[in-house]
Coordinates of C-alpha atoms in Angstrom, one line a residue:
M102 CA -1.6 -6.2 -4.6
P103 CA -1.5 -2.4 -4.4
E104 CA 1.6 -1.3 -2.4
L105 CA 2.2 1.6 -0.2
P106 CA 2.6 4.3 -2.9
E107 CA -0.7 3.1 -4.5
V108 CA -2.5 3.3 -1.2
E109 CA -1.0 6.7 -0.4
T110 CA -2.0 7.9 -3.9
T111 CA -5.5 6.7 -3.1
R112 CA -5.5 8.5 0.3
R113 CA -4.4 11.8 -1.3
G114 CA -7.0 11.3 -4.0
I115 CA -10.0 10.8 -1.8
A116 CA -9.1 13.0 1.2
P117 CA -10.1 16.4 -0.2
Y118 CA -13.6 15.0 -0.9
L119 CA -14.1 13.4 2.5
V120 CA -12.5 15.4 5.2
G121 CA -15.0 17.7 6.9
R122 CA -18.0 16.1 5.3
R123 CA -20.7 14.1 7.1
V124 CA -21.7 10.6 6.2
T125 CA -25.3 10.5 5.3
G126 CA -25.6 6.7 4.8
V127 CA -23.9 3.5 4.0
T128 CA -25.0 0.9 1.4
L129 CA -23.7 -2.6 1.7
R130 CA -24.4 -4.8 -1.3
R131 CA -22.9 -7.9 0.4
P132 CA -22.3 -8.6 4.1
D133 CA -18.7 -9.4 3.8
L134 CA -15.5 -8.9 1.8
R135 CA -12.5 -10.9 3.1
W136 CA -14.1 -10.8 6.5
P137 CA -17.7 -9.9 7.6
I138 CA -18.4 -6.2 7.6
P139 CA -19.1 -5.3 11.3
P140 CA -22.5 -3.7 12.1
E141 CA -20.8 -0.5 13.3
I142 CA -20.3 0.5 9.7
T143 CA -24.0 0.9 9.2
T144 CA -25.1 1.8 12.8
L145 CA -22.3 4.2 13.9
L146 CA -20.7 5.6 10.8
P147 CA -23.8 7.4 9.3
G148 CA -24.3 10.8 10.8
Q149 CA -20.6 11.2 11.6
R150 CA -18.2 13.8 10.2
I151 CA -15.0 12.5 8.7
D152 CA -12.3 14.4 10.5
A153 CA -9.2 12.8 8.8
V154 CA -8.2 10.2 6.3
E155 CA -5.1 8.4 7.5
R156 CA -2.9 5.7 5.9
R157 CA -1.2 3.2 8.2
A158 CA 0.9 0.7 6.3
K159 CA -1.4 -0.4 3.5
Y160 CA -4.6 0.4 5.4
L161 CA -6.8 3.5 5.2
L162 CA -8.7 4.9 8.1
L163 CA -11.6 7.2 7.9
H164 CA -11.6 8.9 11.4
T165 CA -14.7 10.1 13.1
K166 CA -15.6 10.8 16.7
A167 CA -17.5 7.5 16.9
G168 CA -14.6 5.5 15.6
S169 CA -12.8 4.8 12.4
A170 CA -13.7 2.8 9.3
L171 CA -10.7 0.7 8.4
L172 CA -10.2 -0.3 4.8
H173 CA -7.7 -2.5 2.9
L174 CA -7.7 -2.6 -0.9
G175 CA -6.6 -6.3 -1.0
M176 CA -5.6 -7.6 -4.4
S177 CA -8.0 -5.6 -6.6
G178 CA -9.8 -3.0 -4.5
V179 CA -10.4 0.5 -5.8
L180 CA -11.9 3.5 -4.0
R181 CA -13.5 6.3 -6.1
V182 CA -15.5 9.4 -5.3
L183 CA -18.5 9.5 -7.6
P184 CA -21.9 11.2 -8.1
P185 CA -24.7 9.5 -6.1
D186 CA -26.4 8.3 -9.3
A187 CA -23.3 6.6 -10.7
P188 CA -24.3 3.2 -12.2
V189 CA -23.6 0.3 -10.0
G190 CA -21.4 -2.4 -11.3
R191 CA -21.2 -6.1 -10.4
H192 CA -18.2 -5.6 -8.0
D193 CA -19.3 -2.3 -6.4
H194 CA -19.8 -3.7 -2.9
V195 CA -20.0 -0.6 -0.7
D196 CA -21.1 3.0 -1.1
I197 CA -20.5 5.6 1.7
A198 CA -22.8 8.6 1.0
L199 CA -21.4 12.1 1.8
E200 CA -23.5 15.2 2.4
R201 CA -23.7 18.2 0.1
T202 CA -21.7 21.2 1.2
N203 CA -21.6 24.8 0.0
A204 CA -18.6 24.0 -2.1
Q205 CA -19.3 20.4 -3.2
A206 CA -22.2 18.5 -4.4
P207 CA -23.2 15.3 -2.7
R208 CA -20.9 12.4 -3.4
I209 CA -20.4 8.7 -2.6
L210 CA -17.2 6.9 -1.8
R211 CA -17.5 3.6 -3.7
F212 CA -15.4 0.5 -2.8
T213 CA -15.1 -1.8 -5.8
D214 CA -13.3 -5.1 -5.2
P215 CA -13.7 -7.9 -7.8
R216 CA -11.7 -10.5 -5.9
R217 CA -13.0 -9.5 -2.5
F218 CA -9.6 -9.8 -0.7
G219 CA -10.1 -6.3 0.7
C220 CA -11.8 -5.4 3.9
L221 CA -14.0 -2.9 5.6
L222 CA -13.7 -3.1 9.4
W223 CA -14.2 -0.8 12.5
Q224 CA -11.8 0.6 15.0
P225 CA -13.4 2.0 18.2
P226 CA -12.1 5.4 19.4
G227 CA -9.0 5.2 21.6
T228 CA -8.1 1.7 20.4
T229 CA -5.8 0.2 17.9
H230 CA -7.3 -2.5 15.7
E231 CA -5.6 -5.9 16.0
L232 CA -4.5 -5.7 12.3
L233 CA -2.5 -2.5 13.1
A234 CA -1.0 -3.7 16.4
G235 CA 2.7 -4.7 16.3
L236 CA 3.4 -2.8 13.1
G237 CA 6.9 -1.4 12.5
P238 CA 7.5 2.3 11.7
E239 CA 6.4 4.0 8.5
P240 CA 9.3 4.0 6.0
L241 CA 9.0 7.7 5.1
T242 CA 9.4 8.9 8.7
D243 CA 12.5 9.6 10.8
A244 CA 11.8 6.5 12.8
F245 CA 13.0 4.4 9.9
D246 CA 16.7 4.4 9.0
G247 CA 19.7 2.2 8.4
D248 CA 20.5 1.9 12.1
L249 CA 17.0 0.4 12.8
L250 CA 17.5 -2.1 10.0
W251 CA 20.9 -3.1 11.3
H252 CA 19.9 -3.5 14.9
R253 CA 16.8 -5.5 14.0
S254 CA 18.6 -7.8 11.6
R255 CA 21.3 -9.0 14.0
G256 CA 21.1 -12.8 14.2
R257 CA 18.5 -13.0 11.4
T258 CA 19.2 -15.7 8.9
A259 CA 16.2 -15.0 6.6
A260 CA 16.9 -13.5 3.2
V261 CA 17.3 -9.7 3.4
K262 CA 14.4 -9.2 1.0
L263 CA 12.0 -11.1 3.3
F264 CA 13.4 -9.2 6.3
L265 CA 12.7 -5.9 4.5
M266 CA 9.1 -7.0 3.7
D267 CA 8.4 -7.9 7.4
N268 CA 5.8 -5.4 8.6
A269 CA 7.1 -5.8 12.2
V270 CA 10.4 -4.3 10.9
V271 CA 9.0 -1.6 8.7
V272 CA 5.6 -1.3 7.1
G273 CA 4.6 -1.0 3.5
V274 CA 7.7 -2.2 1.7
G275 CA 6.1 -4.8 -0.6
N276 CA 7.4 -7.1 -3.2
I277 CA 7.9 -4.6 -6.0
Y278 CA 9.6 -1.9 -4.0
A279 CA 11.7 -4.3 -2.0
S280 CA 13.2 -5.7 -5.2
E281 CA 13.8 -2.3 -6.6
A282 CA 15.3 -0.8 -3.5
L283 CA 17.7 -3.8 -3.1
F284 CA 18.8 -3.3 -6.7
R285 CA 19.5 0.4 -6.1
A286 CA 21.4 -0.4 -2.9
G287 CA 23.4 -3.1 -4.7
I288 CA 22.4 -5.9 -2.3
D289 CA 21.6 -9.5 -3.3
P290 CA 18.1 -10.2 -2.1
R291 CA 19.0 -13.7 -1.1
K292 CA 21.7 -12.5 1.3
P293 CA 21.1 -13.4 5.0
A294 CA 19.7 -10.3 6.7
G295 CA 22.1 -10.6 9.6
S296 CA 25.2 -10.5 7.3
V297 CA 24.4 -7.1 5.8
S298 CA 26.7 -4.4 7.1
R299 CA 25.5 -1.2 8.9
V300 CA 26.8 0.9 6.0
R301 CA 24.9 -1.1 3.4
Y302 CA 21.7 -0.9 5.5
A303 CA 22.1 2.9 5.6
R304 CA 22.1 2.9 1.8
L305 CA 19.2 0.5 1.6
A306 CA 17.0 2.6 4.0
A307 CA 17.9 5.7 2.0
E308 CA 16.9 4.0 -1.3
V309 CA 13.6 2.8 0.2
K310 CA 12.7 6.3 1.2
R311 CA 13.8 7.8 -2.1
L312 CA 12.0 5.1 -4.1
L313 CA 8.7 5.2 -2.3
A314 CA 8.7 9.0 -2.3
W315 CA 9.3 9.1 -6.0
A316 CA 6.7 6.4 -6.7
I317 CA 4.1 8.4 -4.8
E318 CA 5.1 11.5 -6.8
R319 CA 4.6 9.6 -10.0
G320 CA 1.3 8.1 -9.0
G321 CA 2.3 4.6 -7.9
T322 CA 2.9 1.4 -10.0
T323 CA 0.2 0.2 -12.3
L324 CA 0.1 -3.6 -12.5
R325 CA -3.0 -5.2 -13.8
D326 CA -5.8 -4.0 -11.5
F327 CA -4.6 -0.8 -9.9
L328 CA -6.0 2.6 -11.0
N329 CA -5.8 5.9 -9.3
P330 CA -9.1 7.2 -7.8
D331 CA -9.6 9.4 -10.8
G332 CA -9.3 6.4 -13.1
A333 CA -5.8 7.3 -14.4
P334 CA -3.0 4.7 -14.1
G335 CA 0.2 5.4 -12.3
Y336 CA 3.4 5.7 -14.3
F337 CA 6.2 4.5 -12.0
F338 CA 6.0 1.0 -13.7
R339 CA 7.9 2.5 -16.6
E340 CA 10.9 3.0 -14.4
L341 CA 11.2 -0.5 -12.9
M342 CA 14.8 -1.7 -13.0
V343 CA 14.5 -5.4 -12.2
Y344 CA 10.9 -6.3 -11.2
G345 CA 9.2 -8.4 -13.9
R346 CA 12.2 -8.2 -16.2
T347 CA 13.5 -11.8 -16.0
G348 CA 16.0 -12.5 -18.8
E349 CA 16.1 -8.9 -19.9
P350 CA 19.4 -7.0 -19.8
C351 CA 20.1 -4.9 -16.7
H352 CA 19.8 -1.2 -17.4
V353 CA 23.1 -0.6 -15.7
C354 CA 25.4 -3.4 -16.8
G355 CA 23.6 -5.5 -19.4
T356 CA 23.6 -8.7 -17.4
P357 CA 20.3 -10.7 -17.8
I358 CA 18.0 -10.2 -14.8
R359 CA 17.4 -13.3 -12.8
Q360 CA 14.3 -14.5 -10.9
V361 CA 13.9 -16.7 -7.8
T362 CA 11.1 -17.4 -5.4
L363 CA 11.6 -16.2 -1.8
G364 CA 8.8 -16.6 0.7
Q365 CA 6.4 -17.6 -2.2
R366 CA 7.0 -14.3 -3.9
S367 CA 8.9 -13.7 -7.2
T368 CA 12.2 -11.9 -6.6
F369 CA 14.2 -10.2 -9.3
W370 CA 17.9 -9.1 -9.2
C371 CA 21.0 -8.5 -11.3
P372 CA 23.8 -11.0 -10.3
H373 CA 26.4 -8.4 -11.4
C374 CA 25.1 -5.3 -9.7
Q375 CA 23.8 -6.9 -6.5
R376 CA 26.3 -8.7 -4.2

């Protein structure tokens, strides 16, 4: 599943082509993705100007005065800005047509999703969609730090990796980046969250921020399905220290990387570097 850096890379890729342009029409080639596509997408979105493209956790919002289109890429979703006459593929489910401007030709925003685990929903103005309610702070803001992790972890017996991936604690730290941040912070991912010290949480928060910022700079992590909006893969995957490296030597100490399942997700760590 695309993680926060991939979604942020997508946001940055499509925003210059969308912001300030009016939607001239919406084409739905199926009535649903993961959930039914609400009627507002075809009745309210056309004719509206896109005022901003925002990312919240792993969701993208196209804001207009009439409301916001809410998108999630799911397991295999991709958004691309294309010419209106771009050939339609089997898994190209949604086209949002954009007006011609003095500076830009008409374009379409195309949502391609082979596995259909993504979504396209609607958020009325002045409201927060239920999928966004109760989310924790964004990891790249001042609202997220080691003190927040320490306070929220008190009394928690769940593994620290699962705690870090809890969207009510902090949003957008998925499986890949949780494993990588815990390695860089030297923390065993199986360790109970409530037993991690304040000092170690400070280091973990700093590593999460550094890792996500660097991954965004490098274009995200390419694993199987993900491609940037311009069709070019991200390159952060070349710098993974533990994720997907079971049995391979640790880049720091040479100890074989181990793998365990936590919360039904594969978890990777170095038993020497992470305690």
